[in-house]
Amino acid sequence: MVSKEIRHVAAHLLIPLLMCLGMGLSYLGAFHQPEPNHIAVAVVGDSPQAKVLAQTLKDTGGDALDVVTVANRDEAVTQLRDRDLVGAFVPDAQHPEALVAVAGSDTSAIAVESIFRRVSDKQGVPLTVTDVTSPSSGDPTSQGIFFLLVAVSIGSYGGVAAIGAAGAGLRMRVRAALCLITSLLVSIIGMVIAGPVFHVIDSDLLAVGALAWIYSAGVLAIGIGLHTYFKQLTTLITMVLFVMLNFTSSGGVYSPELQNGFWGALHAFWNGAGFVEGTRSLLYFDNAGFGSHLTVLFGWLAVGVLLMVAAARTEKRHASTAPRDPEAAALAAEEETAEAVGV
């Protein structure tokens, strides 16, 4: 007969096993087979030859490519900087050129380059590749922003376990203040590491730090609000929300143009994508699309605030119940914090 201690351990092992399953499904599902999916590209020129080339690319690429023609090179560069295009091909009998925006997505730029290189190879001429953006000195592939997202996210959802468990006896307004302070500290740590230490961000540091603060506050607020209802399961839930679904849909490694429709759909409104794309817009694309990314981040923060308000009301309704045993509460807090740190 299985002892009580073994059953207790088995119950605690369920959460890390579910985390293993979720991480495997999400990361492998999102990253294992990147393929072009409606990548927006253009052929420069309004001649019959340019239109034929655009139609040929469209017919050959199928759903992988959305091909248009633009009148001239300057228009193509403008649309790349506005993030309406991922790449553009400038036909020339001797010196064809591929225009890309590495700061928007290094992997997408590589995919577009390989598509256009096949065209130039058929012509038997070399392809010139021009990046219309200027990634920072410490982040030539622009993927450093993704790893900044990882650092800020881990600090934030780890803070959920600490405040939600160890501070469960505090009034919600106190926990809300701790949420603001913790998210500020997390964003400051992130900016110091990404800025002066590794030069991933070499401009607009305060603006990116503000984005990180909003993002982190949203994660913490949602987690603290959920903790009232889900207790120790909050660690698993926040990991699903802010790691499994978040990192994979952020566009930090593969943009939605290289993923299937599910991850592309999440990219449109998930908070990690809001932070990554908002930071890219600030740093490299003259704020193109920044307003929509900021709206996403504030939307998640608003959800967190509403959850905390609802949780405060729920706790108030149950305030007349018998107080928790202090020793049991302390043990639960230690176990929950250990689970979060262990992950």
PDB file of N, CA and C in Angstrom, residues 65-113:
ATOM      1  N   LEU A  65       4.062  33.051 -49.778  1.00  0.00           N
ATOM      2  CA  LEU A  65       4.399  34.422 -50.122  1.00  0.00           C
ATOM      3  C   LEU A  65       3.158  35.239 -50.465  1.00  0.00           C
ATOM      4  N   ASP A  66       3.143  36.494 -50.014  1.00  0.00           N
ATOM      5  CA  ASP A  66       2.192  37.498 -50.487  1.00  0.00           C
ATOM      6  C   ASP A  66       3.011  38.519 -51.265  1.00  0.00           C
ATOM      7  N   VAL A  67       2.886  38.484 -52.591  1.00  0.00           N
ATOM      8  CA  VAL A  67       3.771  39.263 -53.454  1.00  0.00           C
ATOM      9  C   VAL A  67       3.019  40.438 -54.066  1.00  0.00           C
ATOM     10  N   VAL A  68       3.635  41.625 -53.992  1.00  0.00           N
ATOM     11  CA  VAL A  68       3.107  42.819 -54.645  1.00  0.00           C
ATOM     12  C   VAL A  68       4.234  43.466 -55.442  1.00  0.00           C
ATOM     13  N   THR A  69       3.881  44.452 -56.243  1.00  0.00           N
ATOM     14  CA  THR A  69       4.898  45.260 -56.921  1.00  0.00           C
ATOM     15  C   THR A  69       4.835  46.683 -56.362  1.00  0.00           C
ATOM     16  N   VAL A  70       5.980  47.325 -56.276  1.00  0.00           N
ATOM     17  CA  VAL A  70       6.044  48.736 -55.880  1.00  0.00           C
ATOM     18  C   VAL A  70       6.787  49.487 -56.964  1.00  0.00           C
ATOM     19  N   ALA A  71       6.515  50.782 -57.048  1.00  0.00           N
ATOM     20  CA  ALA A  71       6.997  51.560 -58.194  1.00  0.00           C
ATOM     21  C   ALA A  71       8.514  51.702 -58.229  1.00  0.00           C
ATOM     22  N   ASN A  72       9.140  51.909 -57.064  1.00  0.00           N
ATOM     23  CA  ASN A  72      10.578  52.174 -57.061  1.00  0.00           C
ATOM     24  C   ASN A  72      11.204  51.709 -55.758  1.00  0.00           C
ATOM     25  N   ARG A  73      12.513  51.794 -55.705  1.00  0.00           N
ATOM     26  CA  ARG A  73      13.263  51.312 -54.551  1.00  0.00           C
ATOM     27  C   ARG A  73      12.931  52.104 -53.293  1.00  0.00           C
ATOM     28  N   ASP A  74      12.784  53.420 -53.420  1.00  0.00           N
ATOM     29  CA  ASP A  74      12.484  54.243 -52.250  1.00  0.00           C
ATOM     30  C   ASP A  74      11.161  53.838 -51.600  1.00  0.00           C
ATOM     31  N   GLU A  75      10.181  53.524 -52.421  1.00  0.00           N
ATOM     32  CA  GLU A  75       8.891  53.091 -51.875  1.00  0.00           C
ATOM     33  C   GLU A  75       9.038  51.759 -51.145  1.00  0.00           C
ATOM     34  N   ALA A  76       9.861  50.870 -51.697  1.00  0.00           N
ATOM     35  CA  ALA A  76      10.095  49.585 -51.036  1.00  0.00           C
ATOM     36  C   ALA A  76      10.764  49.781 -49.683  1.00  0.00           C
ATOM     37  N   VAL A  77      11.752  50.674 -49.617  1.00  0.00           N
ATOM     38  CA  VAL A  77      12.431  50.946 -48.352  1.00  0.00           C
ATOM     39  C   VAL A  77      11.448  51.530 -47.334  1.00  0.00           C
ATOM     40  N   THR A  78      10.595  52.437 -47.788  1.00  0.00           N
ATOM     41  CA  THR A  78       9.602  53.031 -46.886  1.00  0.00           C
ATOM     42  C   THR A  78       8.669  51.967 -46.316  1.00  0.00           C
ATOM     43  N   GLN A  79       8.200  51.065 -47.161  1.00  0.00           N
ATOM     44  CA  GLN A  79       7.291  50.020 -46.682  1.00  0.00           C
ATOM     45  C   GLN A  79       7.990  49.025 -45.765  1.00  0.00           C
ATOM     46  N   LEU A  80       9.272  48.805 -45.992  1.00  0.00           N
ATOM     47  CA  LEU A  80      10.035  47.958 -45.073  1.00  0.00           C
ATOM     48  C   LEU A  80      10.169  48.641 -43.710  1.00  0.00           C
ATOM     49  N   ARG A  81      10.415  49.937 -43.715  1.00  0.00           N
ATOM     50  CA  ARG A  81      10.554  50.671 -42.452  1.00  0.00           C
ATOM     51  C   ARG A  81       9.214  50.825 -41.738  1.00  0.00           C
ATOM     52  N   ASP A  82       8.130  50.812 -42.511  1.00  0.00           N
ATOM     53  CA  ASP A  82       6.791  50.847 -41.911  1.00  0.00           C
ATOM     54  C   ASP A  82       6.308  49.458 -41.512  1.00  0.00           C
ATOM     55  N   ARG A  83       7.121  48.441 -41.808  1.00  0.00           N
ATOM     56  CA  ARG A  83       6.858  47.043 -41.478  1.00  0.00           C
ATOM     57  C   ARG A  83       5.657  46.479 -42.243  1.00  0.00           C
ATOM     58  N   ASP A  84       5.392  47.077 -43.406  1.00  0.00           N
ATOM     59  CA  ASP A  84       4.363  46.523 -44.288  1.00  0.00           C
ATOM     60  C   ASP A  84       4.931  45.414 -45.158  1.00  0.00           C
ATOM     61  N   LEU A  85       6.248  45.414 -45.332  1.00  0.00           N
ATOM     62  CA  LEU A  85       6.942  44.386 -46.099  1.00  0.00           C
ATOM     63  C   LEU A  85       8.015  43.731 -45.249  1.00  0.00           C
ATOM     64  N   VAL A  86       8.319  42.471 -45.579  1.00  0.00           N
ATOM     65  CA  VAL A  86       9.428  41.767 -44.935  1.00  0.00           C
ATOM     66  C   VAL A  86      10.670  41.825 -45.819  1.00  0.00           C
ATOM     67  N   GLY A  87      10.467  41.901 -47.131  1.00  0.00           N
ATOM     68  CA  GLY A  87      11.592  41.979 -48.055  1.00  0.00           C
ATOM     69  C   GLY A  87      11.148  42.510 -49.396  1.00  0.00           C
ATOM     70  N   ALA A  88      12.114  42.945 -50.199  1.00  0.00           N
ATOM     71  CA  ALA A  88      11.818  43.441 -51.541  1.00  0.00           C
ATOM     72  C   ALA A  88      12.970  43.064 -52.469  1.00  0.00           C
ATOM     73  N   PHE A  89      12.621  42.815 -53.731  1.00  0.00           N
ATOM     74  CA  PHE A  89      13.618  42.419 -54.733  1.00  0.00           C
ATOM     75  C   PHE A  89      13.685  43.499 -55.800  1.00  0.00           C
ATOM     76  N   VAL A  90      14.893  43.996 -56.038  1.00  0.00           N
ATOM     77  CA  VAL A  90      15.123  45.008 -57.068  1.00  0.00           C
ATOM     78  C   VAL A  90      15.772  44.315 -58.263  1.00  0.00           C
ATOM     79  N   PRO A  91      15.012  44.058 -59.339  1.00  0.00           N
ATOM     80  CA  PRO A  91      15.575  43.326 -60.481  1.00  0.00           C
ATOM     81  C   PRO A  91      16.631  44.154 -61.208  1.00  0.00           C
ATOM     82  N   ASP A  92      17.640  43.478 -61.693  1.00  0.00           N
ATOM     83  CA  ASP A  92      18.676  44.101 -62.509  1.00  0.00           C
ATOM     84  C   ASP A  92      19.420  42.996 -63.231  1.00  0.00           C
ATOM     85  N   ALA A  93      19.734  43.220 -64.468  1.00  0.00           N
ATOM     86  CA  ALA A  93      20.363  42.162 -65.267  1.00  0.00           C
ATOM     87  C   ALA A  93      21.730  41.771 -64.721  1.00  0.00           C
ATOM     88  N   GLN A  94      22.450  42.715 -64.120  1.00  0.00           N
ATOM     89  CA  GLN A  94      23.788  42.430 -63.627  1.00  0.00           C
ATOM     90  C   GLN A  94      23.919  42.508 -62.104  1.00  0.00           C
ATOM     91  N   HIS A  95      23.125  43.372 -61.456  1.00  0.00           N
ATOM     92  CA  HIS A  95      23.277  43.595 -60.021  1.00  0.00           C
ATOM     93  C   HIS A  95      21.922  43.609 -59.307  1.00  0.00           C
ATOM     94  N   PRO A  96      21.227  42.485 -59.252  1.00  0.00           N
ATOM     95  CA  PRO A  96      19.957  42.452 -58.519  1.00  0.00           C
ATOM     96  C   PRO A  96      20.212  42.659 -57.023  1.00  0.00           C
ATOM     97  N   GLU A  97      19.205  43.206 -56.328  1.00  0.00           N
ATOM     98  CA  GLU A  97      19.372  43.549 -54.924  1.00  0.00           C
ATOM     99  C   GLU A  97      18.182  43.051 -54.110  1.00  0.00           C
ATOM    100  N   ALA A  98      18.471  42.503 -52.935  1.00  0.00           N
ATOM    101  CA  ALA A  98      17.436  42.120 -51.980  1.00  0.00           C
ATOM    102  C   ALA A  98      17.456  43.104 -50.828  1.00  0.00           C
ATOM    103  N   LEU A  99      16.307  43.692 -50.538  1.00  0.00           N
ATOM    104  CA  LEU A  99      16.171  44.610 -49.416  1.00  0.00           C
ATOM    105  C   LEU A  99      15.506  43.873 -48.260  1.00  0.00           C
ATOM    106  N   VAL A 100      16.109  43.929 -47.073  1.00  0.00           N
ATOM    107  CA  VAL A 100      15.565  43.243 -45.905  1.00  0.00           C
ATOM    108  C   VAL A 100      15.641  44.178 -44.699  1.00  0.00           C
ATOM    109  N   ALA A 101      14.963  43.774 -43.615  1.00  0.00           N
ATOM    110  CA  ALA A 101      14.996  44.532 -42.361  1.00  0.00           C
ATOM    111  C   ALA A 101      15.370  43.559 -41.246  1.00  0.00           C
ATOM    112  N   VAL A 102      16.659  43.393 -41.025  1.00  0.00           N
ATOM    113  CA  VAL A 102      17.147  42.423 -40.041  1.00  0.00           C
ATOM    114  C   VAL A 102      16.628  42.732 -38.639  1.00  0.00           C
ATOM    115  N   ALA A 103      16.511  44.010 -38.312  1.00  0.00           N
ATOM    116  CA  ALA A 103      16.059  44.377 -36.974  1.00  0.00           C
ATOM    117  C   ALA A 103      14.624  43.938 -36.707  1.00  0.00           C
ATOM    118  N   GLY A 104      13.836  43.729 -37.755  1.00  0.00           N
ATOM    119  CA  GLY A 104      12.477  43.243 -37.588  1.00  0.00           C
ATOM    120  C   GLY A 104      12.426  41.767 -37.289  1.00  0.00           C
ATOM    121  N   SER A 105      13.302  41.004 -37.914  1.00  0.00           N
ATOM    122  CA  SER A 105      13.423  39.563 -37.667  1.00  0.00           C
ATOM    123  C   SER A 105      14.559  39.030 -38.518  1.00  0.00           C
ATOM    124  N   ASP A 106      15.605  38.611 -37.867  1.00  0.00           N
ATOM    125  CA  ASP A 106      16.760  38.068 -38.573  1.00  0.00           C
ATOM    126  C   ASP A 106      16.381  36.804 -39.346  1.00  0.00           C
ATOM    127  N   THR A 107      15.573  35.945 -38.737  1.00  0.00           N
ATOM    128  CA  THR A 107      15.205  34.693 -39.406  1.00  0.00           C
ATOM    129  C   THR A 107      14.328  34.954 -40.632  1.00  0.00           C
ATOM    130  N   SER A 108      13.439  35.937 -40.550  1.00  0.00           N
ATOM    131  CA  SER A 108      12.618  36.275 -41.713  1.00  0.00           C
ATOM    132  C   SER A 108      13.476  36.873 -42.820  1.00  0.00           C
ATOM    133  N   ALA A 109      14.450  37.700 -42.432  1.00  0.00           N
ATOM    134  CA  ALA A 109      15.353  38.279 -43.432  1.00  0.00           C
ATOM    135  C   ALA A 109      16.130  37.183 -44.155  1.00  0.00           C
ATOM    136  N   ILE A 110      16.581  36.174 -43.407  1.00  0.00           N
ATOM    137  CA  ILE A 110      17.310  35.057 -44.023  1.00  0.00           C
ATOM    138  C   ILE A 110      16.395  34.293 -44.975  1.00  0.00           C
ATOM    139  N   ALA A 111      15.142  34.081 -44.574  1.00  0.00           N
ATOM    140  CA  ALA A 111      14.195  33.361 -45.429  1.00  0.00           C
ATOM    141  C   ALA A 111      13.947  34.114 -46.729  1.00  0.00           C
ATOM    142  N   VAL A 112      13.750  35.430 -46.634  1.00  0.00           N
ATOM    143  CA  VAL A 112      13.510  36.241 -47.824  1.00  0.00           C
ATOM    144  C   VAL A 112      14.743  36.251 -48.719  1.00  0.00           C
ATOM    145  N   GLU A 113      15.913  36.370 -48.106  1.00  0.00           N
ATOM    146  CA  GLU A 113      17.145  36.361 -48.886  1.00  0.00           C
ATOM    147  C   GLU A 113      17.295  35.064 -49.679  1.00  0.00           C
TER     148      GLU A 113
END
